[in-house]
mmCIF file of C-alpha atoms in Angstrom:
data_model
loop_
_atom_site.group_PDB
_atom_site.id
_atom_site.type_symbol
_atom_site.label_atom_id
_atom_site.label_comp_id
_atom_site.label_asym_id
_atom_site.label_seq_id
_atom_site.Cartn_x
_atom_site.Cartn_y
_atom_site.Cartn_z
ATOM 1 C CA MET A 139 182.277 -91.877 76.853
ATOM 2 C CA VAL A 140 180.052 -94.977 76.104
ATOM 3 C CA SER A 141 182.132 -97.561 77.921
ATOM 4 C CA SER A 142 185.692 -97.835 79.282
ATOM 5 C CA GLU A 143 187.966 -100.623 80.540
ATOM 6 C CA VAL A 144 190.723 -100.298 82.953
ATOM 7 C CA THR A 145 193.452 -102.959 83.357
ATOM 8 C CA GLY A 146 196.449 -103.062 85.485
ATOM 9 C CA MET A 147 199.308 -105.201 86.754
ATOM 10 C CA VAL A 148 201.308 -105.438 89.942
ATOM 11 C CA GLN A 149 205.097 -105.678 89.428
ATOM 12 C CA ALA A 150 207.258 -106.740 92.351
ATOM 13 C CA ASN A 151 210.904 -107.041 93.047
ATOM 14 C CA SER A 152 211.673 -109.217 95.877
ATOM 15 C CA ARG A 153 215.022 -108.919 97.864
ATOM 16 C CA LEU A 154 213.815 -110.564 101.104
ATOM 17 C CA SER A 155 215.848 -113.317 102.798
ATOM 18 C CA GLY A 156 214.129 -116.420 104.014
ATOM 19 C CA ILE A 157 210.676 -117.601 103.078
ATOM 20 C CA PRO A 158 208.453 -114.611 103.877
ATOM 21 C CA ASP A 159 204.732 -115.128 103.797
ATOM 22 C CA LEU A 160 203.184 -111.897 102.365
ATOM 23 C CA THR A 161 199.638 -110.827 101.982
ATOM 24 C CA MET A 162 198.207 -107.857 99.893
ATOM 25 C CA THR A 163 194.743 -106.532 100.727
ATOM 26 C CA PHE A 164 192.592 -104.252 98.693
ATOM 27 C CA ILE A 165 190.405 -101.346 99.970
ATOM 28 C CA ASP A 166 187.614 -102.413 97.766
ATOM 29 C CA PRO A 167 188.200 -105.948 96.365
ATOM 30 C CA ASP A 168 184.806 -106.089 94.587
ATOM 31 C CA VAL A 169 186.112 -103.775 91.805
ATOM 32 C CA ILE A 170 188.892 -106.276 90.959
ATOM 33 C CA ASP A 171 187.852 -108.616 88.163
ATOM 34 C CA ASP A 172 189.453 -111.134 85.794
ATOM 35 C CA CYS A 173 192.693 -111.674 87.609
ATOM 36 C CA SER A 174 195.683 -113.746 86.688
ATOM 37 C CA PHE A 175 198.420 -114.437 89.068
ATOM 38 C CA HIS A 176 201.981 -115.489 89.259
ATOM 39 C CA PRO A 177 202.321 -119.212 90.391
ATOM 40 C CA CYS A 178 203.549 -118.153 93.816
ATOM 41 C CA VAL A 179 200.101 -116.789 94.692
ATOM 42 C CA ARG A 180 197.615 -118.930 96.701
ATOM 43 C CA TYR A 181 194.553 -118.783 94.411
ATOM 44 C CA ASN A 182 192.269 -120.551 96.852
ATOM 45 C CA ARG A 183 192.936 -117.840 99.478
ATOM 46 C CA PHE A 184 192.154 -115.145 96.976
ATOM 47 C CA GLU A 185 188.738 -116.768 95.924
ATOM 48 C CA ARG A 186 187.747 -117.242 99.577
ATOM 49 C CA ASP A 187 188.981 -114.083 101.324
ATOM 50 C CA ARG A 188 189.798 -111.746 98.385
ATOM 51 C CA VAL A 189 193.558 -111.409 99.677
ATOM 52 C CA VAL A 190 196.606 -112.014 97.675
ATOM 53 C CA SER A 191 198.802 -114.385 99.816
ATOM 54 C CA PHE A 192 202.053 -115.491 98.478
ATOM 55 C CA VAL A 193 205.673 -116.385 99.107
ATOM 56 C CA PRO A 194 207.596 -114.248 96.660
ATOM 57 C CA PRO A 195 210.427 -115.556 94.348
ATOM 58 C CA ASP A 196 213.717 -113.797 94.397
ATOM 59 C CA GLY A 197 214.112 -110.884 92.078
ATOM 60 C CA ALA A 198 211.701 -109.050 89.764
ATOM 61 C CA PHE A 199 208.400 -110.736 88.685
ATOM 62 C CA GLU A 200 204.821 -109.787 87.792
ATOM 63 C CA LEU A 201 202.580 -110.691 90.736
ATOM 64 C CA MET A 202 199.325 -110.251 88.998
ATOM 65 C CA ARG A 203 197.210 -108.775 86.192
ATOM 66 C CA TYR A 204 193.649 -107.548 86.648
ATOM 67 C CA ARG A 205 190.780 -105.691 85.206
ATOM 68 C CA VAL A 206 188.825 -103.207 87.086
ATOM 69 C CA ASN A 207 184.974 -103.671 87.024
ATOM 70 C CA THR A 208 183.778 -100.274 85.732
ATOM 71 C CA LYS A 209 180.201 -101.092 86.651
ATOM 72 C CA ALA A 210 181.090 -100.703 90.291
ATOM 73 C CA ASN A 211 181.180 -96.845 89.964
ATOM 74 C CA VAL A 212 184.745 -96.719 89.158
ATOM 75 C CA SER A 213 185.585 -93.983 86.706
ATOM 76 C CA ALA A 214 188.435 -94.165 84.220
ATOM 77 C CA PRO A 215 191.442 -91.931 84.820
ATOM 78 C CA ILE A 216 190.965 -90.160 81.641
ATOM 79 C CA TYR A 217 188.417 -87.902 80.087
ATOM 80 C CA CYS A 218 187.109 -87.973 76.520
ATOM 81 C CA GLN A 219 185.320 -84.965 74.924
ATOM 82 C CA SER A 220 183.815 -85.062 71.551
ATOM 83 C CA GLN A 221 182.269 -82.420 69.284
ATOM 84 C CA VAL A 222 180.474 -83.280 66.068
ATOM 85 C CA MET A 223 179.725 -80.625 63.487
ATOM 86 C CA PHE A 224 177.696 -81.233 60.311
ATOM 87 C CA ASN A 225 177.661 -78.878 57.340
ATOM 88 C CA ASP A 226 175.182 -79.735 54.655
ATOM 89 C CA SER A 227 174.670 -76.450 52.970
ATOM 90 C CA GLN A 228 175.767 -77.688 49.554
ATOM 91 C CA ASN A 229 174.227 -81.128 49.871
ATOM 92 C CA THR A 230 177.669 -82.630 50.211
ATOM 93 C CA GLY A 231 177.085 -84.465 53.575
ATOM 94 C CA TYR A 232 180.351 -82.978 54.887
ATOM 95 C CA GLY A 233 180.966 -83.370 58.679
ATOM 96 C CA ARG A 234 183.667 -83.051 61.140
ATOM 97 C CA ILE A 235 184.397 -84.753 64.506
ATOM 98 C CA SER A 236 186.844 -83.544 67.058
ATOM 99 C CA ILE A 237 187.833 -85.723 69.910
ATOM 100 C CA THR A 238 190.059 -84.513 72.917
ATOM 101 C CA VAL A 239 191.421 -87.122 75.372
ATOM 102 C CA GLY A 240 193.362 -86.207 78.544
ATOM 103 C CA GLN A 241 194.182 -87.460 81.981
ATOM 104 C CA LYS A 242 191.947 -86.387 84.869
ATOM 105 C CA PRO A 243 193.448 -84.624 87.731
ATOM 106 C CA THR A 244 194.130 -87.136 90.554
ATOM 107 C CA SER A 245 193.504 -86.306 94.188
ATOM 108 C CA SER A 246 196.517 -86.514 96.508
ATOM 109 C CA LEU A 247 194.450 -88.789 98.715
ATOM 110 C CA ILE A 248 194.309 -91.392 95.991
ATOM 111 C CA MET A 249 197.789 -90.804 94.641
ATOM 112 C CA PRO A 250 200.522 -89.337 96.740
ATOM 113 C CA SER A 251 202.352 -86.290 95.230
ATOM 114 C CA LYS A 252 205.538 -88.212 94.888
ATOM 115 C CA GLY A 253 204.139 -90.760 92.626
ATOM 116 C CA THR A 254 202.314 -90.502 89.366
ATOM 117 C CA MET A 255 199.724 -92.654 87.768
ATOM 118 C CA ALA A 256 201.044 -94.330 84.618
ATOM 119 C CA ILE A 257 198.404 -94.658 81.958
ATOM 120 C CA GLU A 258 199.354 -96.969 78.959
ATOM 121 C CA GLU A 259 197.681 -98.426 76.008
ATOM 122 C CA VAL A 260 194.845 -95.948 75.576
ATOM 123 C CA ALA A 261 192.764 -96.763 72.418
ATOM 124 C CA LEU A 262 189.442 -95.267 71.273
ATOM 125 C CA THR A 263 187.131 -97.150 68.982
ATOM 126 C CA ILE A 264 184.928 -94.688 66.951
ATOM 127 C CA PRO A 265 182.063 -96.281 64.907
ATOM 128 C CA PHE A 266 180.724 -94.323 61.874
ATOM 129 C CA PRO A 267 177.261 -94.626 60.261
ATOM 130 C CA LYS A 268 177.077 -97.046 57.312
ATOM 131 C CA ALA A 269 176.328 -94.047 55.017
ATOM 132 C CA VAL A 270 179.862 -92.638 55.324
ATOM 133 C CA ARG A 271 181.726 -93.064 52.102
ATOM 134 C CA THR A 272 185.095 -91.616 52.863
ATOM 135 C CA THR A 273 187.076 -90.344 55.887
ATOM 136 C CA ASN A 274 190.135 -88.119 56.256
ATOM 137 C CA LEU A 275 191.423 -88.929 59.781
ATOM 138 C CA THR A 276 194.302 -86.982 61.272
ATOM 139 C CA VAL A 277 195.512 -87.272 64.781
ATOM 140 C CA ASN A 278 198.086 -85.216 66.936
ATOM 141 C CA VAL A 279 199.187 -88.190 69.012
ATOM 142 C CA GLY A 280 199.340 -91.837 68.108
ATOM 143 C CA THR A 281 197.857 -93.556 65.064
ATOM 144 C CA CYS A 282 194.381 -93.914 63.606
ATOM 145 C CA LEU A 283 193.334 -96.727 61.433
ATOM 146 C CA TYR A 284 190.009 -96.759 59.581
ATOM 147 C CA ASP A 285 188.293 -99.995 58.518
ATOM 148 C CA GLU A 286 186.128 -99.283 55.403
ATOM 149 C CA ALA A 287 184.283 -102.567 55.642
ATOM 150 C CA THR A 288 183.079 -102.119 59.288
ATOM 151 C CA LYS A 289 183.125 -98.244 59.219
ATOM 152 C CA VAL A 290 185.121 -98.147 62.448
ATOM 153 C CA ALA A 291 188.013 -96.109 63.316
ATOM 154 C CA LYS A 292 190.557 -97.133 65.926
ATOM 155 C CA TRP A 293 192.685 -94.471 67.388
ATOM 156 C CA THR A 294 195.620 -95.906 69.388
ATOM 157 C CA ILE A 295 197.139 -93.069 71.557
ATOM 158 C CA GLY A 296 199.737 -95.235 73.334
#
């Protein structure tokens, strides 16, 4: 895997009476990057203390969206294995690439056994050399689109 990006969101459903003042802290706030918050969040407090402080509105709402800084030794919750085979016995330049993507096992210390980690919107970008003339791409899951002009395949798994 050359690079990865992990994004997430915090969905909330408030059924609290009165005007509760809530805070949410992170074990390692340095890995949280590029946040966008619901208007109820005190942004200055987050910038100063890296704590999400808010008075929730009634009902369901999206508290925040964020991106995980993968440079901070955080690994993606998926694995990607590739195998490239090249057969040029007849000077045809024929090759084959096989890519396997799956979810990594999660420790029960990170994710309790009663919950599961939802992984959504997985997409792989596969660049090909400019010398590639044609491709025949098939996938078992999702869709794969190949751009002839840029020689890049994008496999959207879901």
